[in-house]
Structures are given as C-alpha cells and as structure tokens.
Amino acid sequence: LVMDGLKVLVVGEVRGQWGQLFDKVSAIIQSKGRFDLLFCVGAFFPLEDDPEVEKGMLPFLNGTRKVPIPTYFLGADDIGAKYISRSADEATIAPNLTYLGPAGVINLMGKPPSPGLSVAFVSGRYDPTAAQTSSRYVRRCSQYHVECLLADPTQYQSGIDILLTNTWPTSILNGLPPAQGPSTVQAMSEPMRRLSLVTAPRYHFTSSPELFYERPPYITQGGHVCRFLSMAALNDPAKQRSLYAASILPLGLVPREQLLRHPPNSTAN
C-alpha cells in the first residue's frame, strides 16, 4: 500500500459544510478508488454561530453519518473551540475526524519498519499580536507556535512530506515573474518563511478562501522541490479549485536520485 504512495486529498475552508465535503469525497472515492487521508486547511467550522449549518454537522458528530476517510483539520478563525472543548480528548471529535492541535509534527499511516507520512502543522491565522496561550484550540497563531516547531531542527534534516499552515510565507513568490504570481495578494508572515525554510517540505498546503494558487515547484535547502498550493474555499462563488489530490510516497521510501529530480519549471526560492 505505502510502496504505491499514499493517496491524499486536501481541501480549503469548509466553514461547517461537512455534508457537502464528505459527499464530494465519497464520490471521488467511488470514481477514482481508495484515498487514505484528507487534510483541511482554513476554517473547518462555521465562521460564526449558525444553527442551520451546525445542524448539518450533528450527524457526523453523533455518528449517524460516517466520515469516509481519516480527516485532519487545523484550528482557524472560526467557532471550533466550542466543539473541541466538548470532545473527551480534545482531538478526535468523531470517528475519522481529528483536530491536529496548536502546532506539531505527526507521522501518519506508518507501519514499522516502513515510515509513514511526516506532517508538520501550525493552526490558526498568523497574528504577531496574538498572546501566548495554553488554549488547545488555536484561532490565531503567533511566533510562539512557530518556535515550538523549530525547537528541534534536527528532526527536519531530511525535510518532511507535508507542511500545513493557514498563512503564506513571505518568501513564497521569490524568483517568480509577476505572471506566475497569484491574482490577488495574500497575507504573509516572516515566521512562516522560517518554518518552510527549516522544515523543507515536499508539499506545503495553505488556505486562501477566494483563490486557488499553485506555485511552480521551488528547490528547498534539502535539495528536493516543494510544491506550494493554496486552496480556495469549498463552494467558492468563482468556482476556484478547493480540492486537490496527490499520491505521496513517504520521504523515507523515496530513492535519493528520484527525490533530487527537479521538474523543468522549478525555481529557486
């Protein structure tokens, strides 16, 4: 299974429209075959209290509707805190539905001796004025959360498979002609630049609710390329892309020659 690559789906802001999301995911699985993981960037819950939308979430929370594949989401500027606080372990809020946490690195789908997928993440929109907090659910992240991830840089010596954030790094457009940049400027942060530099991800997924943007691959300090993708919101009025599929062979299983192969459109960063 892992030797063929893990099949991953990534979605932008869902804003509580879980039924629509999981119906789409189920249809993709029926059409394309199995997928192993779903990651959600941006607001997974409604942005504010909305009884009608929250009513549609309840069947998944009480188990009468099933989440089709293991699904992991970030904290964001939404109402997620009230649902996380109700959960017994403040992480898995329903079968197959898991809040990643404030910031960290996890390994998914690994079965010794085969390595799994290495995933680093920071929840919340970056806000330099955000107070350091011990709150489990993070709506706004700060330098503190990034520093927690960078405390032991040795764990990133070979890079990681996936980085998940809700804010773009400041350097992401370096070396690109304007024609290859996004149509609208997004909020960026210097700590996210440091994070992407040190972790050297192969994929960096983030959120831009009104925009889908895929940067040409750039070469990381690990020598391999990173594919940066920012997802539009589910049901974006302009019908920008909100779902992305990838088959990712875990870093520890990729032959070095293959890992260091650069697509023709790769750039420096």
Coordinates of N, CA, C and O in Angstrom, one line a residue, residues 122 126-128 141-147 149-150 163 165 167-171 188-199 204:
V122 N 0.8 24.1 11.7 CA 0.6 25.2 12.7 C -0.9 25.7 12.5 O -1.3 26.0 11.3
Y126 N -1.9 33.6 11.2 CA -0.8 34.2 11.9 C -1.2 35.6 12.3 O -1.7 36.4 11.5
D127 N -0.9 36.0 13.5 CA -1.2 37.3 14.1 C 0.0 37.7 15.0 O 0.1 37.1 16.1
P128 N 0.8 38.6 14.6 CA 2.0 38.9 15.5 C 1.6 39.5 16.9 O 2.4 39.4 17.8
C141 N -2.4 32.1 15.5 CA -1.1 31.7 16.0 C -0.1 32.8 16.0 O -0.4 33.9 15.5
S142 N 1.0 32.6 16.7 CA 2.0 33.6 16.9 C 3.4 33.0 16.7 O 3.5 31.9 16.4
Q143 N 4.3 33.9 17.0 CA 5.7 33.5 16.9 C 6.0 32.3 17.9 O 6.7 31.4 17.5
Y144 N 5.3 32.2 19.0 CA 5.4 31.2 20.0 C 5.1 29.8 19.3 O 5.9 28.9 19.6
H145 N 4.1 29.7 18.6 CA 3.7 28.4 18.0 C 4.8 28.0 17.0 O 5.1 26.8 16.9
V146 N 5.3 28.9 16.2 CA 6.3 28.6 15.2 C 7.6 28.1 15.9 O 8.2 27.1 15.5
E147 N 8.0 28.8 17.0 CA 9.2 28.5 17.7 C 9.1 27.1 18.4 O 10.0 26.4 18.5
L149 N 7.7 24.6 17.0 CA 8.0 23.6 15.9 C 9.5 23.6 15.6 O 10.0 22.6 15.1
L150 N 10.2 24.8 15.8 CA 11.5 24.9 15.4 C 12.5 24.6 16.5 O 13.7 24.7 16.4
L163 N 3.7 20.2 4.9 CA 3.5 21.3 5.9 C 2.1 21.9 5.6 O 1.8 22.2 4.5
T165 N -0.3 25.0 6.9 CA -0.5 26.3 7.6 C -1.7 27.0 7.1 O -2.3 26.7 6.0
T167 N -1.4 30.5 6.8 CA -0.8 31.8 6.3 C 0.3 31.5 5.4 O 1.1 30.5 5.6
W168 N 0.5 32.3 4.4 CA 1.6 32.1 3.4 C 2.9 32.6 4.0 O 3.0 33.5 4.8
P169 N 4.0 32.0 3.6 CA 5.4 32.5 3.9 C 5.7 33.7 3.1 O 5.3 33.8 1.9
T170 N 6.5 34.7 3.6 CA 6.8 35.9 2.9 C 7.6 35.6 1.6 O 7.6 36.4 0.7
S171 N 8.4 34.6 1.6 CA 9.3 34.3 0.5 C 8.7 33.6 -0.6 O 9.4 33.3 -1.6
M188 N 0.9 37.4 4.4 CA 2.1 36.6 4.5 C 2.8 36.8 5.9 O 2.5 37.9 6.5
S189 N 3.7 35.9 6.3 CA 4.3 36.1 7.5 C 5.8 35.6 7.5 O 6.1 34.6 6.9
E190 N 6.7 36.4 8.1 CA 8.1 36.0 8.2 C 8.3 34.7 9.0 O 9.1 33.9 8.5
P191 N 7.6 34.5 10.1 CA 7.8 33.2 10.8 C 7.4 32.0 10.0 O 8.1 31.0 10.1
M192 N 6.4 32.2 9.1 CA 6.1 31.1 8.2 C 7.2 30.8 7.2 O 7.4 29.7 6.7
R193 N 7.9 31.9 6.8 CA 9.0 31.7 5.9 C 10.1 30.9 6.6 O 10.6 30.0 6.0
R194 N 10.4 31.2 7.8 CA 11.4 30.4 8.5 C 11.0 29.0 8.7 O 11.8 28.1 8.6
L195 N 9.7 28.8 9.0 CA 9.2 27.5 9.2 C 9.3 26.6 7.9 O 9.8 25.5 7.9
S196 N 9.0 27.2 6.7 CA 9.1 26.5 5.5 C 10.5 26.2 5.1 O 10.9 25.2 4.5
L197 N 11.4 27.2 5.4 CA 12.8 27.0 5.1 C 13.4 25.9 5.9 O 14.1 25.0 5.4
V198 N 13.2 25.8 7.2 CA 13.8 24.9 8.1 C 13.2 23.5 7.9 O 13.9 22.5 7.9
T199 N 11.9 23.4 7.7 CA 11.2 22.1 7.6 C 11.4 21.5 6.2 O 11.3 20.2 6.1
H204 N 3.5 22.0 0.5 CA 3.1 23.0 1.5 C 1.7 23.4 1.1 O 1.5 24.0 0.1

